[in-house]
PDB file of C-alpha atoms in Angstrom:
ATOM      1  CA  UNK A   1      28.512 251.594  63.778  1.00 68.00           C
ATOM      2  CA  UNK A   2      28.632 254.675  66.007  1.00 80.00           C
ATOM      3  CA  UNK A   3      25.337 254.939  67.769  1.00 77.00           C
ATOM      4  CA  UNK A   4      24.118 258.151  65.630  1.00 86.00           C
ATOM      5  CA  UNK A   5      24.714 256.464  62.460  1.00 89.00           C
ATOM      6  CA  UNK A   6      22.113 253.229  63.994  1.00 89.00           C
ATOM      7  CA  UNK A   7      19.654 255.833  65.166  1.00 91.00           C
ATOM      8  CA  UNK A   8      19.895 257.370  61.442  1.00 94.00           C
ATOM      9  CA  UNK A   9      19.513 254.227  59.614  1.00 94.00           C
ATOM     10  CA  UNK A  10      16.719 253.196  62.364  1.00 95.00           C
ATOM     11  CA  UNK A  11      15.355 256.936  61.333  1.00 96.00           C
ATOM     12  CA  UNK A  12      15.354 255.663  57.649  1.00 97.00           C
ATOM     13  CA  UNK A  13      13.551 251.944  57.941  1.00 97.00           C
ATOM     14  CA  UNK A  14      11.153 253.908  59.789  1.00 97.00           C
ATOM     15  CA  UNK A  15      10.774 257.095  57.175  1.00 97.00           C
ATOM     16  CA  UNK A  16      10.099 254.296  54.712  1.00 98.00           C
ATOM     17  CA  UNK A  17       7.501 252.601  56.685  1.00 97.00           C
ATOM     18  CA  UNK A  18       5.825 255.427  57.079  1.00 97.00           C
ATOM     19  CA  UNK A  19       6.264 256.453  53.473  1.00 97.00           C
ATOM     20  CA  UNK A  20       3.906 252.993  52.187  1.00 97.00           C
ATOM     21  CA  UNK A  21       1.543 252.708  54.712  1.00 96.00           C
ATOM     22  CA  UNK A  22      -1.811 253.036  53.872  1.00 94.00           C
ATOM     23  CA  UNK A  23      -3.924 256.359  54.667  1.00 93.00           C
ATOM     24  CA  UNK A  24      -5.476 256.725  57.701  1.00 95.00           C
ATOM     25  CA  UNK A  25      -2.524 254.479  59.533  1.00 97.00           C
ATOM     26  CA  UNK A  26      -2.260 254.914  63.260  1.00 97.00           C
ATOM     27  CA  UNK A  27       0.514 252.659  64.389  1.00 98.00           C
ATOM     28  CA  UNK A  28       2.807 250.401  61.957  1.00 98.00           C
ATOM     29  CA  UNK A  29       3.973 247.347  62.990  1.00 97.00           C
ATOM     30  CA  UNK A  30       6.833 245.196  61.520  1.00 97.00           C
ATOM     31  CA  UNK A  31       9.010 242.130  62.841  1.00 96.00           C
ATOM     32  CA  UNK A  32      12.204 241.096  60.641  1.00 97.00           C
ATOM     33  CA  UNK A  33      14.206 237.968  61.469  1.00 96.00           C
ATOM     34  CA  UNK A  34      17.748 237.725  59.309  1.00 96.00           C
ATOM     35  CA  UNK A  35      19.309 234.724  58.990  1.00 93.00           C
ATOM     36  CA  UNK A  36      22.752 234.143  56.955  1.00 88.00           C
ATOM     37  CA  UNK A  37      21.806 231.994  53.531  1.00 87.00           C
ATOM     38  CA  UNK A  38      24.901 231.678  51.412  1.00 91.00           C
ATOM     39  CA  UNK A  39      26.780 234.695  52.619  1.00 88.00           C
ATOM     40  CA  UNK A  40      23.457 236.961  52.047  1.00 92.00           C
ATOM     41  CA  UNK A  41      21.164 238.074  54.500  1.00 93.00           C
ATOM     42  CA  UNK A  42      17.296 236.906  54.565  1.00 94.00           C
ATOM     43  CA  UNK A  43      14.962 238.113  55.909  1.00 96.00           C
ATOM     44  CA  UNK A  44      11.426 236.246  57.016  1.00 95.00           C
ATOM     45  CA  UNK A  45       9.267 239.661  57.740  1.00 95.00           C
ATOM     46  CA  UNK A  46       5.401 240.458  59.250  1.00 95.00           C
ATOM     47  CA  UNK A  47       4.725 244.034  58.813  1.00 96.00           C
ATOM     48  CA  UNK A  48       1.437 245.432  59.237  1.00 96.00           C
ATOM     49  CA  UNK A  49      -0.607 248.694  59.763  1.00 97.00           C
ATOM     50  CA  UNK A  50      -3.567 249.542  62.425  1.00 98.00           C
ATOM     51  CA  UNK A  51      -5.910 252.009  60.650  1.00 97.00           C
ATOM     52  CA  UNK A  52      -8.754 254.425  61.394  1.00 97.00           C
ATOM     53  CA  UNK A  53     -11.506 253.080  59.380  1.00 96.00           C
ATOM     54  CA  UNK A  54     -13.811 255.818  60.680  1.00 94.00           C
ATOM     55  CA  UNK A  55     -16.623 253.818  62.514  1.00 95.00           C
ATOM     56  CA  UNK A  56     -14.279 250.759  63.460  1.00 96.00           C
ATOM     57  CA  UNK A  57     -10.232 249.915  63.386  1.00 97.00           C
ATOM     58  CA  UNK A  58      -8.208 247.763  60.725  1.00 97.00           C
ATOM     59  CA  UNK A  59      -5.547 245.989  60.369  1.00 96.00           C
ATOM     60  CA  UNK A  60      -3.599 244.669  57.301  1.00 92.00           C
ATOM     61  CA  UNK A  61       0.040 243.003  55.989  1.00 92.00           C
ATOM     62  CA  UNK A  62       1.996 245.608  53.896  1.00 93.00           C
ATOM     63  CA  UNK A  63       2.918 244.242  50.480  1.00 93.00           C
ATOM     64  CA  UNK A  64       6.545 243.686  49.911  1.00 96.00           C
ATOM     65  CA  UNK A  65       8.502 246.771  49.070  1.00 97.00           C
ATOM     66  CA  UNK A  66      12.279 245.984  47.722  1.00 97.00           C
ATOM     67  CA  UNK A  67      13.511 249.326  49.640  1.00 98.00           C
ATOM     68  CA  UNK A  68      12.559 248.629  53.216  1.00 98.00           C
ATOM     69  CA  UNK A  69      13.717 245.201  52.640  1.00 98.00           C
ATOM     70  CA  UNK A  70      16.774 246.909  51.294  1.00 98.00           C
ATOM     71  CA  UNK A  71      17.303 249.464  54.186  1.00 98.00           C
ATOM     72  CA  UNK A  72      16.555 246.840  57.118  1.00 98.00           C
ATOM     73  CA  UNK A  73      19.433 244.587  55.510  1.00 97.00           C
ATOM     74  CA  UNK A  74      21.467 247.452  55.160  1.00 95.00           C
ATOM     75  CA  UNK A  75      20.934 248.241  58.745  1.00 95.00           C
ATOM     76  CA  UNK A  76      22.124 244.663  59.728  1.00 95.00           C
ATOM     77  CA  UNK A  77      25.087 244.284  57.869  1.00 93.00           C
ATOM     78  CA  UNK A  78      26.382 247.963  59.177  1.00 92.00           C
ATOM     79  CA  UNK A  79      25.470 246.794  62.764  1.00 92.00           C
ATOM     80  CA  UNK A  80      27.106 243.322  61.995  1.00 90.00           C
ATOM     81  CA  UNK A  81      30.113 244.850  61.037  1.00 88.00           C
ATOM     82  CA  UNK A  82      30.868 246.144  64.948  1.00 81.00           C
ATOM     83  CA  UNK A  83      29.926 242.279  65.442  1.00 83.00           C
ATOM     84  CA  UNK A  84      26.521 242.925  66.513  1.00 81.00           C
ATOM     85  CA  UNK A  85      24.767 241.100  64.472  1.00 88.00           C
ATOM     86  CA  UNK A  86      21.039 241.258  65.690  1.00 95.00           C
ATOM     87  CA  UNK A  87      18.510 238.093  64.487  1.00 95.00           C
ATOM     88  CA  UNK A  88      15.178 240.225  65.374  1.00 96.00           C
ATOM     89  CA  UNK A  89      14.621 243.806  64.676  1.00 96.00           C
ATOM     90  CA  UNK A  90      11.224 244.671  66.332  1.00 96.00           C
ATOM     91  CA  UNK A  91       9.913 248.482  64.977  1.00 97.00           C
ATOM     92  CA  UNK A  92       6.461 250.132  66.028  1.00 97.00           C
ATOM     93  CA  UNK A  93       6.105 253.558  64.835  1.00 97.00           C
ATOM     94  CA  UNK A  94       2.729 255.768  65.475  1.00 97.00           C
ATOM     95  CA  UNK A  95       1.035 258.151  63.842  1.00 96.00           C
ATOM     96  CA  UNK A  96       2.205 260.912  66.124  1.00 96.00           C
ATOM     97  CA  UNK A  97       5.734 260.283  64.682  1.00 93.00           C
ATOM     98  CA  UNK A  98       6.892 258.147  67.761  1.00 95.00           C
ATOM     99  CA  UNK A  99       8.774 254.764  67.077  1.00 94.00           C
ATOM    100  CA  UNK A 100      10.438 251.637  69.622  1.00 96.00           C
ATOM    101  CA  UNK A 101      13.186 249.242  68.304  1.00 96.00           C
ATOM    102  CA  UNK A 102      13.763 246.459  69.786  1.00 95.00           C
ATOM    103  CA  UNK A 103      17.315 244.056  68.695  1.00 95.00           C
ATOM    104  CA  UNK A 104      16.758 240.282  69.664  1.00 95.00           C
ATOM    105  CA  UNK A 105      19.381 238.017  69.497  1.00 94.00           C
ATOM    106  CA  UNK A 106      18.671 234.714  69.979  1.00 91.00           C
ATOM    107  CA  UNK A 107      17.574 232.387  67.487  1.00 90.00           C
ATOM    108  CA  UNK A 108      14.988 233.420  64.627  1.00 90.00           C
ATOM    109  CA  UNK A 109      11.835 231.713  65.501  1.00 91.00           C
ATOM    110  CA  UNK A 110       9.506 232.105  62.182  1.00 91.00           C
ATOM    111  CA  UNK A 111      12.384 231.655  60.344  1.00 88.00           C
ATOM    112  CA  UNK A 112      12.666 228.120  61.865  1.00 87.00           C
ATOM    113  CA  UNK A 113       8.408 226.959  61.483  1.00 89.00           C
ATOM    114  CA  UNK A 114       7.912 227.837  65.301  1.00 89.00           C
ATOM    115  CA  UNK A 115       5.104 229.882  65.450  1.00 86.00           C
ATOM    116  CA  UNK A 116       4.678 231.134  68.707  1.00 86.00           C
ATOM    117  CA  UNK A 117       3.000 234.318  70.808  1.00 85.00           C
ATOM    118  CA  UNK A 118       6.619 235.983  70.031  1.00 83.00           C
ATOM    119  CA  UNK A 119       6.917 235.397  66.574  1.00 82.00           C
ATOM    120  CA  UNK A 120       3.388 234.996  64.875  1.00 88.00           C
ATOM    121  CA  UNK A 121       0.406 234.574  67.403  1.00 88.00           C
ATOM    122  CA  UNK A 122       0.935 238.397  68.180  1.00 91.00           C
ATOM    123  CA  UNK A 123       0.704 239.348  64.830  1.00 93.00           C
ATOM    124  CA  UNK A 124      -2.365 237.077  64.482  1.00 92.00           C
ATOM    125  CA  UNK A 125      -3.778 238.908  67.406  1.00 93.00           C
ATOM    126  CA  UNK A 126      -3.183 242.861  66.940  1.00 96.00           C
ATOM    127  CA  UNK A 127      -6.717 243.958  65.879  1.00 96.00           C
ATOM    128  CA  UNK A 128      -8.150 242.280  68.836  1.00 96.00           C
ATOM    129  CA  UNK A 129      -5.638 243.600  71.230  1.00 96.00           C
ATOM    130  CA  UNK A 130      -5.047 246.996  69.969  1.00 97.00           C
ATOM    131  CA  UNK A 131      -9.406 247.209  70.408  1.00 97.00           C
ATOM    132  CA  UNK A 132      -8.371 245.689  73.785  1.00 97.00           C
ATOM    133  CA  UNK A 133      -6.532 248.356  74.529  1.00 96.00           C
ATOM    134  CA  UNK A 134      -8.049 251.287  72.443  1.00 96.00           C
ATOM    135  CA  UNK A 135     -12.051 251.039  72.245  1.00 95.00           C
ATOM    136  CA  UNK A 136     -14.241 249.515  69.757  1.00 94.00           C
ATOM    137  CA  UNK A 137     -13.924 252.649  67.462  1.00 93.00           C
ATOM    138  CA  UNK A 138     -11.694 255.406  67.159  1.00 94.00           C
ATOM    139  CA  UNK A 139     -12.128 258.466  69.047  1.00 87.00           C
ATOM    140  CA  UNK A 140     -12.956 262.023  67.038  1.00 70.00           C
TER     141      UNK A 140
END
């Protein structure tokens, strides 16, 4: 997979991330670990959504939706075919139409019942650090 076509498919998990999140979203959030079960790809996801609540922030999981599910498998198979096949796939994207990938590939953690700061505790944690990070309330 020439790296133009990745950044495109990247593009599109992202375009329909942005395309189900939930008014008022100011960064999405989602983690997807593929493993190999019988031949197919699987994928154990967390994907959720920091929003402007007005007088405080939120934060909540995304309901599963068959076409990012589709398009980040699609993305793994085309990178798997240049025999890079990635176990993470890490994707922020803000608000202001800016978006990080990270690839992992060592071994699926979630995927496996470990739990840890890297693979759930984060997750667990978002609200509280993007507050942290951010203020109490958002900024008008």
């Amino acid at each position: 997979m020439e790296p133009s076509e990745q950044q495109q498919a990247v593009r599109a998990v992202a375009q329909r991330f942005v395309e189900i999140a939930p008014a008022g979203w100011v960064r999405l959030v989602g983690n997807w670990e593929a493993t190999r079960v019988d031949g197919r790809v699987n994928l154990n996801y967390v994907t959720l959504g920091v929003v402007d609540l007005q007088d405080r922030w939120g934060v909540g999981q995304f309901d599963f939706d068959e076409r990012l599910y589709d398009l980040v498998v699609e993305l793994h198979e085309a990178m798997a075919a240049d025999g890079d096949r990635w176990t993470v796939l890490d994707l922020e994207v803000d608000a202001d139409g800016a978006f990080r990938t990270s690839f992992g590939y060592g071994q699926p953690k979630r995927s496996l019942g470990i739990e840890d700061e890297e693979s759930m505790g984060r997750f667990q944690d978002y609200l509280a650090t993007w507050v942290a990070e951010h203020g109490e309330r958002p900024q008008r």
